[in-house]
Coordinates of N, CA and C in Angstrom, one line a residue:
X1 N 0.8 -1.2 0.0 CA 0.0 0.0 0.0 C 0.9 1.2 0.0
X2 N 0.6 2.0 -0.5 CA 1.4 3.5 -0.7 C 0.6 4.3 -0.2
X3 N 1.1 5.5 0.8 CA 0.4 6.6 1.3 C 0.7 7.7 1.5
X4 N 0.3 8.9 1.5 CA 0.6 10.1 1.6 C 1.3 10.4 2.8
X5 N 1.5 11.8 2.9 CA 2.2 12.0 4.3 C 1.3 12.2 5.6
X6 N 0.0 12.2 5.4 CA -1.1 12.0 6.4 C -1.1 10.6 6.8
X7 N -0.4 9.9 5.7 CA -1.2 7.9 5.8 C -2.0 7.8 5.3
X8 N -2.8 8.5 4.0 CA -4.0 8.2 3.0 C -3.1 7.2 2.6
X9 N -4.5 6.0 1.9 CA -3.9 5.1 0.6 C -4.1 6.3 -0.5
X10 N -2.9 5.8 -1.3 CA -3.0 6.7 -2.6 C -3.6 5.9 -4.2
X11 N -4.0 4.3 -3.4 CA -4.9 3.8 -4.1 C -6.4 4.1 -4.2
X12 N -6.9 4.7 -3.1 CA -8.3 4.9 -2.6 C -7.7 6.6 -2.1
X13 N -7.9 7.2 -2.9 CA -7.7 8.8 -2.3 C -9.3 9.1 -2.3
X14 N -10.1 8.8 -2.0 CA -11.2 9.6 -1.5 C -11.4 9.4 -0.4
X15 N -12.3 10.0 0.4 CA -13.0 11.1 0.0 C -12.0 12.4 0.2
X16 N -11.9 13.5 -0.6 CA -11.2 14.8 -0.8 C -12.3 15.7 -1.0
X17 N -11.5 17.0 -1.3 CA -12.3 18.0 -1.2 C -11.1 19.4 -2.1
X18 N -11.6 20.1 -2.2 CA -11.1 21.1 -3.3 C -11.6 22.5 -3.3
X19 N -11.1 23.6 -3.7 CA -11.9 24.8 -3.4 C -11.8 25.2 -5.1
X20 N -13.2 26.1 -5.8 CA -13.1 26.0 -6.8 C -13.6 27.9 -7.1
X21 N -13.7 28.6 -8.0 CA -14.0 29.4 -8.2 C -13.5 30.6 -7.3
X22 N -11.8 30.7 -7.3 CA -11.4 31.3 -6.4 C -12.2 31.1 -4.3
X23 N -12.5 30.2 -4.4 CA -13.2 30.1 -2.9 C -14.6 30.2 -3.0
X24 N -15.3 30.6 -4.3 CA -16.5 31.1 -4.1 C -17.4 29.6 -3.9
X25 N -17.0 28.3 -4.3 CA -17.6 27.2 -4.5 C -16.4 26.2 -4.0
X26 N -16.4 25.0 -3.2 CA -15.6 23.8 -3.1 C -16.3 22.4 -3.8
X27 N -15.7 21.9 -4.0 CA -15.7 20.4 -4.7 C -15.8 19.6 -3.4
X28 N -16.6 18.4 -3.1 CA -16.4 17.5 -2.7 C -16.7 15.7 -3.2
X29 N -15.4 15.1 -2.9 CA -15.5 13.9 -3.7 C -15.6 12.8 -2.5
X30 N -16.6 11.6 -3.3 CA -17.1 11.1 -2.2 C -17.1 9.2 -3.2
X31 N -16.8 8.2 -2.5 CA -17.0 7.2 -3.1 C -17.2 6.1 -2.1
X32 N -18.1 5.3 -2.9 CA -19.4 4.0 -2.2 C -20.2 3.6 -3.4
X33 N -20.9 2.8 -2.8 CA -21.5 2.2 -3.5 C -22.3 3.1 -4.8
X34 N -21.9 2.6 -5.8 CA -23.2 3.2 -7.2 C -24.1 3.1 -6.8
X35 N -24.9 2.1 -6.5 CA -26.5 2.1 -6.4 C -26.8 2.4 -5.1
X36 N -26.1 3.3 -3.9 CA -26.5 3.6 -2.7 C -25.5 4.5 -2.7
X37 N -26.1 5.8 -3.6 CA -24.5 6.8 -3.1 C -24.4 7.9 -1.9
X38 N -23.2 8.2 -1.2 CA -23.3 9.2 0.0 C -23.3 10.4 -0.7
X39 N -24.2 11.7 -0.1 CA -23.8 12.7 -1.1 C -24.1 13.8 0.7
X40 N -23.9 14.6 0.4 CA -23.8 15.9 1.6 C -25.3 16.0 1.7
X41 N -25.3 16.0 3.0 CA -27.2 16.4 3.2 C -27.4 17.7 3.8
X42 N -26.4 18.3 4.8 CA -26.1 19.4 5.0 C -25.0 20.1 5.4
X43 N -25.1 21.7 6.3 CA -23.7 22.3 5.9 C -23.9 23.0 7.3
X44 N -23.1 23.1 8.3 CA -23.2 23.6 9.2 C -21.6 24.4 9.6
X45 N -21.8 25.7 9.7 CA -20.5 26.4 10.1 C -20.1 26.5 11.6
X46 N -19.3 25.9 11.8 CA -18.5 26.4 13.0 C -18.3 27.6 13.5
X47 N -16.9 27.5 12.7 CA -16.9 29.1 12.8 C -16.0 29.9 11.6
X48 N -15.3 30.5 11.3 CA -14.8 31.2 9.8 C -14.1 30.6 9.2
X49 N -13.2 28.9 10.2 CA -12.8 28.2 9.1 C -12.8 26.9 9.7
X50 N -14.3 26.7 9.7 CA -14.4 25.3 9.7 C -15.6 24.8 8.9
X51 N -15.8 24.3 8.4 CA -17.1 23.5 7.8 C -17.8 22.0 8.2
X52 N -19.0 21.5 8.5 CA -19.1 20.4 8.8 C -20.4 20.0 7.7
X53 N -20.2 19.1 7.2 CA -21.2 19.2 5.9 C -21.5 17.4 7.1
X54 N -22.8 17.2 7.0 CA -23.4 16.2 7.2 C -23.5 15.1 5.9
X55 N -23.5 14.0 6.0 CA -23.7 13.1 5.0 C -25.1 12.0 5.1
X56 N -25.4 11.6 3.6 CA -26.6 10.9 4.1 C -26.6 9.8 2.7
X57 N -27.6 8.7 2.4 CA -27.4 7.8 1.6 C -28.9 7.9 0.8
X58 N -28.7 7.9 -0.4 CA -30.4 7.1 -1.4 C -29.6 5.7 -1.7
X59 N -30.5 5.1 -2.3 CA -31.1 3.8 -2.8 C -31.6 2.9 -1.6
X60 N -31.6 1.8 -2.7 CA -33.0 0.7 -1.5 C -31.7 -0.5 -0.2
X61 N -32.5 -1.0 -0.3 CA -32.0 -2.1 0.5 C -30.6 -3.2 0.5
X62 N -30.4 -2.9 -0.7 CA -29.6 -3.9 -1.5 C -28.5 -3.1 -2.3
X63 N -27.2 -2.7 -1.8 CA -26.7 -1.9 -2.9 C -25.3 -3.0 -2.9
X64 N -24.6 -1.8 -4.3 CA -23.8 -3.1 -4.8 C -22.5 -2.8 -4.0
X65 N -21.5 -3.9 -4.2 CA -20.0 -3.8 -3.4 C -19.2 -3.1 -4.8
X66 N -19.5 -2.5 -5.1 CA -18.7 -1.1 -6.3 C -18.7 -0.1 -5.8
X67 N -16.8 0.4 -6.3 CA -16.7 1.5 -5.5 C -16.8 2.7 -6.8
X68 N -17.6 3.8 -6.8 CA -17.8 4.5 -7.8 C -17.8 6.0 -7.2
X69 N -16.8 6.8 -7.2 CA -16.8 8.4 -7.5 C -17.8 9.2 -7.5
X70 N -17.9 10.3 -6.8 CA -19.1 11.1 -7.0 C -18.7 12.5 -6.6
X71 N -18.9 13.7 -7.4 CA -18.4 14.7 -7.0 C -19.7 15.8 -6.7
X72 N -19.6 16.1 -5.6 CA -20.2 17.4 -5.6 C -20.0 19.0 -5.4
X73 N -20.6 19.3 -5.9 CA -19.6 21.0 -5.6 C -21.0 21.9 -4.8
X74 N -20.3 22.8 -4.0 CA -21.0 23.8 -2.5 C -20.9 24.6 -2.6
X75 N -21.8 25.6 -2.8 CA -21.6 27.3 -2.8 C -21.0 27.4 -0.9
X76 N -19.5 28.5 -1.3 CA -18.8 28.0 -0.1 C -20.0 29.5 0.8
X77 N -20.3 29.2 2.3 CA -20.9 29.8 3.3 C -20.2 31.0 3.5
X78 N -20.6 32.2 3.3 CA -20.7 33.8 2.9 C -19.8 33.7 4.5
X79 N -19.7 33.4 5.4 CA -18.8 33.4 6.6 C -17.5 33.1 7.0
X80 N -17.2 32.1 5.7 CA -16.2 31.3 5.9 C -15.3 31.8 5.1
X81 N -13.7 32.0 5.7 CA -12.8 32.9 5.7 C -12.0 31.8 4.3
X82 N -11.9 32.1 3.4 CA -10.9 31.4 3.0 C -9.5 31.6 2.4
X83 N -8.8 32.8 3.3 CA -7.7 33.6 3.0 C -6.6 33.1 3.9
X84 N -7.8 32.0 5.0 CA -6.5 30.7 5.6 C -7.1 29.9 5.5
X85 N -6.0 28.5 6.1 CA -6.8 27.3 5.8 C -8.5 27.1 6.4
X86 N -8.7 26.2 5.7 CA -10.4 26.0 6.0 C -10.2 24.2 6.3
X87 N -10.8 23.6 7.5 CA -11.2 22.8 7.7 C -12.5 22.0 7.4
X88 N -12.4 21.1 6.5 CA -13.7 20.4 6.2 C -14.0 19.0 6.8
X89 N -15.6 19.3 7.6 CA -15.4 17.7 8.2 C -16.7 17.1 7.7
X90 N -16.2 16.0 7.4 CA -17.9 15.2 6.9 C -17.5 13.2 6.9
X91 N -18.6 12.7 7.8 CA -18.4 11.7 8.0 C -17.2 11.8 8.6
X92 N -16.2 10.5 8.9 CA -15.3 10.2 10.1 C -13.6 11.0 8.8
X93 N -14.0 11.6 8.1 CA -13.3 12.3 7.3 C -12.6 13.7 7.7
X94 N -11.4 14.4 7.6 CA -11.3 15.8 7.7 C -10.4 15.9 6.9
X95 N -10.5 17.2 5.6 CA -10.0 17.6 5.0 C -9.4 19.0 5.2
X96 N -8.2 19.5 4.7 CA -7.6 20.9 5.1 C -7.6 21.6 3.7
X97 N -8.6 22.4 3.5 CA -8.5 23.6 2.7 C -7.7 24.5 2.6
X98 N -6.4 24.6 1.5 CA -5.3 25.6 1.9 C -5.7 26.7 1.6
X99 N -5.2 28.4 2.5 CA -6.0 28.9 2.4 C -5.3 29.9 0.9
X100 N -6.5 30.9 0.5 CA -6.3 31.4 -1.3 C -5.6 32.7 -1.2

């Protein structure tokens, strides 16, 4: 297994996160199951540089053992400072937004 300087595998680098439109929007990438995908259910601010986005699941009862990619992008919260790092936390996950 190969890993970053955190200890991520660099075979399974999800879930990440990315800031996009100069800060105005972030990316988040998320991977599970195709037919039961996690996607952000909400966004709750700490405080000017922290983010906690909630996660949640669709499909039925039965999903598959495939692991498939999913990106979402967030209009970033009018409070949050992103001229330093910005902390993102969702699920047992934390990503560090460097700041712009």
């Amino acid at each position: 297994m190969t890993q970053d300087s955190s200890g991520r595998d660099l075979a399974y680098p999800f879930p990440t996160a990315g800031w996009l439109d100069g800060g105005a929007r972030f990316a988040v990438v998320l991977a599970g199951s195709s037919s039961c995908p996690a996607f952000p259910s909400s966004i709750d601010v700490a405080d000017a540089y922290t983010i906690k986005l909630g996660l949640d699941t669709r499909g039925g009862p039965a999903c598959t053992a495939d692991m498939a990619p999913r990106t979402y992008i967030i209009r970033t919260p009018s409070d949050i400072d992103s001229s330093r790092q910005v902390t993102l936390l969702f699920g047992e996950t934390t990503v560090a937004l460097p700041p712009l």
